[in-house]
Tab-separated table of C-alpha atoms and ligand atoms in Angstrom:
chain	number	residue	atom	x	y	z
O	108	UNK	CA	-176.726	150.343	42.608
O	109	UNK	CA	-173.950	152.573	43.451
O	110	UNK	CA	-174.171	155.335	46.129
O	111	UNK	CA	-171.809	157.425	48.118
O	112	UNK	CA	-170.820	156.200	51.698
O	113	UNK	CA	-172.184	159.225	53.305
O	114	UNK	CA	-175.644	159.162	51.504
O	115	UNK	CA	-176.146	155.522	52.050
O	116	UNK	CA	-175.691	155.825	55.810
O	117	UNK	CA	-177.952	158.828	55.782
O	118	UNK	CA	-180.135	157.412	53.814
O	119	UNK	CA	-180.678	154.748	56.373
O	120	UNK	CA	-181.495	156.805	58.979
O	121	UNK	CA	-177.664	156.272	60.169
O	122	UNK	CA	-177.585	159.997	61.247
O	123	UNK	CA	-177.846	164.004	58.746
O	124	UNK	CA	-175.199	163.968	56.349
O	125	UNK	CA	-173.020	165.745	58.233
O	126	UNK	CA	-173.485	163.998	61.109
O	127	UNK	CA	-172.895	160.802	59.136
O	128	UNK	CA	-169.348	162.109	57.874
O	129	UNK	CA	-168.179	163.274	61.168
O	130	UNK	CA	-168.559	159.317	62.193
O	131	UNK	CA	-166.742	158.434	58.532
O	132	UNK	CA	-163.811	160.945	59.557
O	133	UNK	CA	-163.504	159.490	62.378
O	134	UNK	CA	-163.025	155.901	61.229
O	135	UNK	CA	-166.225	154.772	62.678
O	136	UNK	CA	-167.376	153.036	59.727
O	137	UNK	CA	-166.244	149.757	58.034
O	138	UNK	CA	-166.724	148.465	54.298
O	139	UNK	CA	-165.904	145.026	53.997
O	140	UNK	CA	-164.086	144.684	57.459
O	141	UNK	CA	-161.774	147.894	56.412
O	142	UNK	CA	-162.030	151.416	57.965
O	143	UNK	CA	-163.093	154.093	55.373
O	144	UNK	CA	-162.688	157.453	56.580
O	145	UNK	CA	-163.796	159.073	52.930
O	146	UNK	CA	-167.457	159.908	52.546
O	147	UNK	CA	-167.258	159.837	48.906
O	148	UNK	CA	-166.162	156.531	48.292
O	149	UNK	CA	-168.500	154.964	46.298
O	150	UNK	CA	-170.776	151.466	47.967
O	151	UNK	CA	-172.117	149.036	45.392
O	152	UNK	CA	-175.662	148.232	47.821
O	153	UNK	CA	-176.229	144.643	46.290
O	154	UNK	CA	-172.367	143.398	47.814
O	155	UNK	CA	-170.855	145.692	49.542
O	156	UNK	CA	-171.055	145.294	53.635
O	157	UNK	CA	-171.528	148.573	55.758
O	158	UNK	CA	-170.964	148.647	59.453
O	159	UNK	CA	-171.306	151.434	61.652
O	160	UNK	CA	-170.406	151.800	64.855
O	161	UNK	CA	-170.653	148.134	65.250
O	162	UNK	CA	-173.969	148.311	64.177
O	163	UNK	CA	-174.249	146.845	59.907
O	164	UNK	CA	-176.126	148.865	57.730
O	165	UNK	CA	-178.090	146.933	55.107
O	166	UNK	CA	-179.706	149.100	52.389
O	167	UNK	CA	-183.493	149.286	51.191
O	168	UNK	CA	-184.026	151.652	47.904
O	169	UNK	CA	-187.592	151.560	48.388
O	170	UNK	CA	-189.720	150.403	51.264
O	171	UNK	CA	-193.451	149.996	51.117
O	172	UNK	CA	-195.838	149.460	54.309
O	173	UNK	CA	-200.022	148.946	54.681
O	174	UNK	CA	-200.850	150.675	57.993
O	175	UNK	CA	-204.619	150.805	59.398
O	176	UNK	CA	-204.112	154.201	60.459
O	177	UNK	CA	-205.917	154.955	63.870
O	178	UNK	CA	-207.839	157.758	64.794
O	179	UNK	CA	-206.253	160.581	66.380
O	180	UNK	CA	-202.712	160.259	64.418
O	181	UNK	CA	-202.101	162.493	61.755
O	182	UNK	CA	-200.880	161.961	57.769
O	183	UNK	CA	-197.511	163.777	58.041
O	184	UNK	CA	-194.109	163.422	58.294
O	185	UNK	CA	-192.919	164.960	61.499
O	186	UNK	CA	-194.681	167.153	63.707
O	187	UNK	CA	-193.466	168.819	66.760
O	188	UNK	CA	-196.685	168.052	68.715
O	189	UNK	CA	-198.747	165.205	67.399
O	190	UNK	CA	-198.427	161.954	66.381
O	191	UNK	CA	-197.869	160.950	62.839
O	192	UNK	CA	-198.543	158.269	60.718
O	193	UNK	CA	-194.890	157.851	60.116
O	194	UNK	CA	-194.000	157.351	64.004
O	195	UNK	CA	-195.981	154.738	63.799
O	196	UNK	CA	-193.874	152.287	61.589
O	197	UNK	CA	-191.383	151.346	63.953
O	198	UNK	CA	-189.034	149.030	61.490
O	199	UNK	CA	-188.719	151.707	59.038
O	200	UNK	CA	-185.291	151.732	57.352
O	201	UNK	CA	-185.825	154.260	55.362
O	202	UNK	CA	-185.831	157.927	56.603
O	203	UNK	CA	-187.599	159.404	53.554
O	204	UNK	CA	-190.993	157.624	54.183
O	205	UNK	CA	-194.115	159.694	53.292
O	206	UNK	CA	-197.963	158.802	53.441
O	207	UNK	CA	-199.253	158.425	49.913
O	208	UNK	CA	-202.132	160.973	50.401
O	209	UNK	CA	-203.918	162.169	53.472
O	210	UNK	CA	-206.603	160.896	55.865
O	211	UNK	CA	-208.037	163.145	58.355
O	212	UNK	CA	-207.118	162.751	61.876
O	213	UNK	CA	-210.310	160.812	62.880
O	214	UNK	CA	-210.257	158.967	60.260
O	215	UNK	CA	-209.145	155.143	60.450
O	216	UNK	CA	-207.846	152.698	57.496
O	217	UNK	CA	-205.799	151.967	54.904
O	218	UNK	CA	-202.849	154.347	54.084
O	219	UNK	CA	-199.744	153.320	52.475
O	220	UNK	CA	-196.579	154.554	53.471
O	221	UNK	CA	-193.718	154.761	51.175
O	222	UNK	CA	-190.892	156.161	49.894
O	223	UNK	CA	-191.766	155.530	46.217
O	224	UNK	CA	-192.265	158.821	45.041
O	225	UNK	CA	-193.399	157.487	41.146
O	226	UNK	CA	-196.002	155.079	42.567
O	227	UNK	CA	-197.239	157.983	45.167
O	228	UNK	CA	-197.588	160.244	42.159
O	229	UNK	CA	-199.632	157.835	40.044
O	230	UNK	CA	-201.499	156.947	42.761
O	231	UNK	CA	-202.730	160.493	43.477
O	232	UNK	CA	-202.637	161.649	39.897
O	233	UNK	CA	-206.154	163.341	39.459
O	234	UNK	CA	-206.162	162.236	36.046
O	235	UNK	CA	-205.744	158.544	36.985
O	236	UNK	CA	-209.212	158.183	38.728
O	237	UNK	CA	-207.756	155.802	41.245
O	238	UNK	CA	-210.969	154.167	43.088
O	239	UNK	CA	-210.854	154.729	46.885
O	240	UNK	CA	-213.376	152.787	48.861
O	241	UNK	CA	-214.460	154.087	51.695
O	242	UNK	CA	-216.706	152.482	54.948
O	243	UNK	CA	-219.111	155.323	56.860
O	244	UNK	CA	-221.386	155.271	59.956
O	245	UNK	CA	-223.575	158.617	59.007
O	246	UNK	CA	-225.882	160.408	61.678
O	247	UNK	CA	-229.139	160.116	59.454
O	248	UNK	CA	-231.186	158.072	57.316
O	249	UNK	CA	-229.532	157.199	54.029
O	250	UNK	CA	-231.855	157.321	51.130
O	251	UNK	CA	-231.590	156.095	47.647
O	252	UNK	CA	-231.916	159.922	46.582
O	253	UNK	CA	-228.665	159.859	47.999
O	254	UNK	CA	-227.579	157.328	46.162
O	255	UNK	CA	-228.925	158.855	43.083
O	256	UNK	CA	-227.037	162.675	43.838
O	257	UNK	CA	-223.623	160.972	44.374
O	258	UNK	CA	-224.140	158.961	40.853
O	259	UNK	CA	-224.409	162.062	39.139
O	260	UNK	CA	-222.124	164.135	41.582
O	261	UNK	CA	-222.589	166.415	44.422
O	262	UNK	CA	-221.753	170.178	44.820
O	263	UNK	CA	-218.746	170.542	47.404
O	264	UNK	CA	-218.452	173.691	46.868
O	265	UNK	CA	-216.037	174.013	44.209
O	266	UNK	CA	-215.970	175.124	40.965
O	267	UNK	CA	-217.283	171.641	39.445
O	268	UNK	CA	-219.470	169.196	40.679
O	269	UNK	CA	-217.574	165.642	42.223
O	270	UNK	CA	-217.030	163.040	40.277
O	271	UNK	CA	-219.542	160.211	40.165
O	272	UNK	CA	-219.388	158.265	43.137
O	273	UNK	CA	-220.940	155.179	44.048
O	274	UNK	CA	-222.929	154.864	47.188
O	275	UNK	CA	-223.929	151.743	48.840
O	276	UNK	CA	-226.085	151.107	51.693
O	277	UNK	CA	-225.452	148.643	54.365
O	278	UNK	CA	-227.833	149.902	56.731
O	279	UNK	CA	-230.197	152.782	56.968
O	280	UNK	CA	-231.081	153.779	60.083
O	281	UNK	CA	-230.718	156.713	62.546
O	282	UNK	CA	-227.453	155.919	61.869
O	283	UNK	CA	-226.856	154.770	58.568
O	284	UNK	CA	-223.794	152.549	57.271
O	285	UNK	CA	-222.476	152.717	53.935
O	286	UNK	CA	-219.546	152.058	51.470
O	287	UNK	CA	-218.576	154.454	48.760
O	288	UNK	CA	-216.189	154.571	46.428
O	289	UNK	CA	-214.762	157.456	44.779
O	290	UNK	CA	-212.032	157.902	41.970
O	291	UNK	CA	-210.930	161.580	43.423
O	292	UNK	CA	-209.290	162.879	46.659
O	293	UNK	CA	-210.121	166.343	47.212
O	294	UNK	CA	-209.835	167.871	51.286
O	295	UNK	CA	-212.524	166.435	53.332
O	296	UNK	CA	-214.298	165.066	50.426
O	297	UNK	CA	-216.714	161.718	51.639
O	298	UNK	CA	-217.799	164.520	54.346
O	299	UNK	CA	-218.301	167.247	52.126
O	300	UNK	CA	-220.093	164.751	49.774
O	301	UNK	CA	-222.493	164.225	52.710
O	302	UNK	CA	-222.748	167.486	54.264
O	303	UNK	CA	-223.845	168.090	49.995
O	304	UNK	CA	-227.240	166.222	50.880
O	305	UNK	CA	-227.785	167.520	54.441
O	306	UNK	CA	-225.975	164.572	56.768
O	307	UNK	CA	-222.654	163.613	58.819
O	308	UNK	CA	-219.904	160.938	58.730
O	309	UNK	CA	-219.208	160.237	62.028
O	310	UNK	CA	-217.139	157.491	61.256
O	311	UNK	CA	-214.809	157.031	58.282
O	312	UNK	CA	-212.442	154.287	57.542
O	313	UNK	CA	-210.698	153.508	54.392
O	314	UNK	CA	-210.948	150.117	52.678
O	315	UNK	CA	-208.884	150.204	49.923
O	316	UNK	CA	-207.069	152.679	47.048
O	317	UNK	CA	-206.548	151.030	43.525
O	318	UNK	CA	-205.741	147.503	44.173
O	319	UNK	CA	-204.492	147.877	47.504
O	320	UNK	CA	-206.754	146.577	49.986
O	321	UNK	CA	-206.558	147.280	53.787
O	322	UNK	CA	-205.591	143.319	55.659
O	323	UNK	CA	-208.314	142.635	57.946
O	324	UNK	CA	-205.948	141.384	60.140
O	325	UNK	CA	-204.110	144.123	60.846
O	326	UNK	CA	-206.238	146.145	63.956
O	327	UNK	CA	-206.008	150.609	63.813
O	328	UNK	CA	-202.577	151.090	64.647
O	329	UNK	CA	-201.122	148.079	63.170
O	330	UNK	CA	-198.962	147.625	60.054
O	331	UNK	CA	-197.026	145.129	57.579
O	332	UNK	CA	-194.489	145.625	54.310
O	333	UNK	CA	-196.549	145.166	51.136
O	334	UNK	CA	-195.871	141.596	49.620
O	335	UNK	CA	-193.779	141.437	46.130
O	336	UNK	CA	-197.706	141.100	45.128
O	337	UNK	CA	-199.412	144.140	46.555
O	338	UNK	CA	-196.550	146.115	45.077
O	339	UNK	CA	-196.453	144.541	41.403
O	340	UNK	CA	-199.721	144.869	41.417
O	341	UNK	CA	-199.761	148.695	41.783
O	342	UNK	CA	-196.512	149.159	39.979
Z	234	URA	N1	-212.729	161.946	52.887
Z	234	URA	C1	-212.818	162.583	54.073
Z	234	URA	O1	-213.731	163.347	54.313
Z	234	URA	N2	-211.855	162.342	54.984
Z	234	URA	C2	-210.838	161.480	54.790
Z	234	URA	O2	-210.010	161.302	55.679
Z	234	URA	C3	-210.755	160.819	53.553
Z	234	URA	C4	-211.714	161.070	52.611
């Protein structure tokens, strides 16, 4: 691929645009060994060699990472006061990363982080049904009448029932543990689906979204790249 000097350095997080052609003018940037002080000279990202001040520049169109996302983080970009999901992913390249949906802020699990704005759409395309699975401690006793409601779908207040959903019980207790998996992603909606039959997650973790699932091995907080798999797979 071929991209202008200026947006490939921006695009790797080498500075804003301007800020990146400032350091071009000023003959802070090499291609190939050779100052270039034009930002528009074009840089083929398969040979071309990019060093800027001192430092080389290698380029990444697309990155893709699995983070267990902790509680207490948020799914955003930037914020000026909280943490973010993207903060998180220390060897980032890319500056344009994004969280491919939204977990709540006390929620833990898998989120994938990417700057693949095709897959993200597919992903999240209501018409897709991707399954999410989700993993719940709920204050309560969780009943197969419960199981039955979210089979049919459960009225979250909106203007149609949920989809089906399919709820599993691990343990049913005072509080209860259960998987359920969902092929919709409305605001809030595993709670909502349980506040619809009179109980509360007080835990929620994702396992997995389409054929992403979350590594075990990585602990809240933790990350990796997707392998060539992972990605194929939900290409
Ligand atoms: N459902 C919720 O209620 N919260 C989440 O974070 C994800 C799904």
């Amino acid at each position: 691929m071929k991209l202008r000097l200026d947006k490939y350095l921006a695009d790797m997080g080498a500075g804003t645009r301007s800020e990146v052609k400032r350091a071009v003018g000023k003959g802070l940037v090499l291609v190939n060994g050779q100052v270039v002080k034009k930002p528009e000279v074009k840089i083929d990202t398969e040979s071309d060699c990019v060093i800027c001040q001192g430092q080389e520049i290698g380029y990444t169109e697309y990155e893709y990472y699995m983070l267990n996302k902790p509680a207490g983080v948020i799914s955003a970009t930037e914020d000026s006061r909280e943490k973010t999901v993207i903060d998180l992913i220390e060897s980032r390249k890319r500056k344009d990363l994004f969280p491919v949906g939204r977990l709540d802020k006390d929620t833990e699990g898998l989120l994938l982080i990417t700057n693949d704005g095709a897959l993200a759409h597919r992903l999240l395309s209501p018409k897709k049904h991707v399954d999410k699975v989700y993993y719940a401690k709920v204050q309560g006793v969780v009943t197969q009448e419960d199981v039955q409601a979210f089979a049919k779908g459960v009225d979250i207040g909106e203007e149609r029932l949920t989809r089906p959903g399919n709820l599993e019980i691990l343990a049913s207790n005072a509080i209860s543990e259960i998987r359920l998996t969902i092929h919709e992603g409305k605001f809030h909606q595993v709670k909502r689906m349980f506040e619809a039959v009179g109980k509360q997650v007080i835990y929620l973790k994702r396992l997995s979204m389409g054929t992403l699932k979350l590594d075990e091995e990585l602990g809240p907080g933790e990350y990796r790249p997707l392998t060539e798999k992972e990605v194929e797979q939900l290409c």
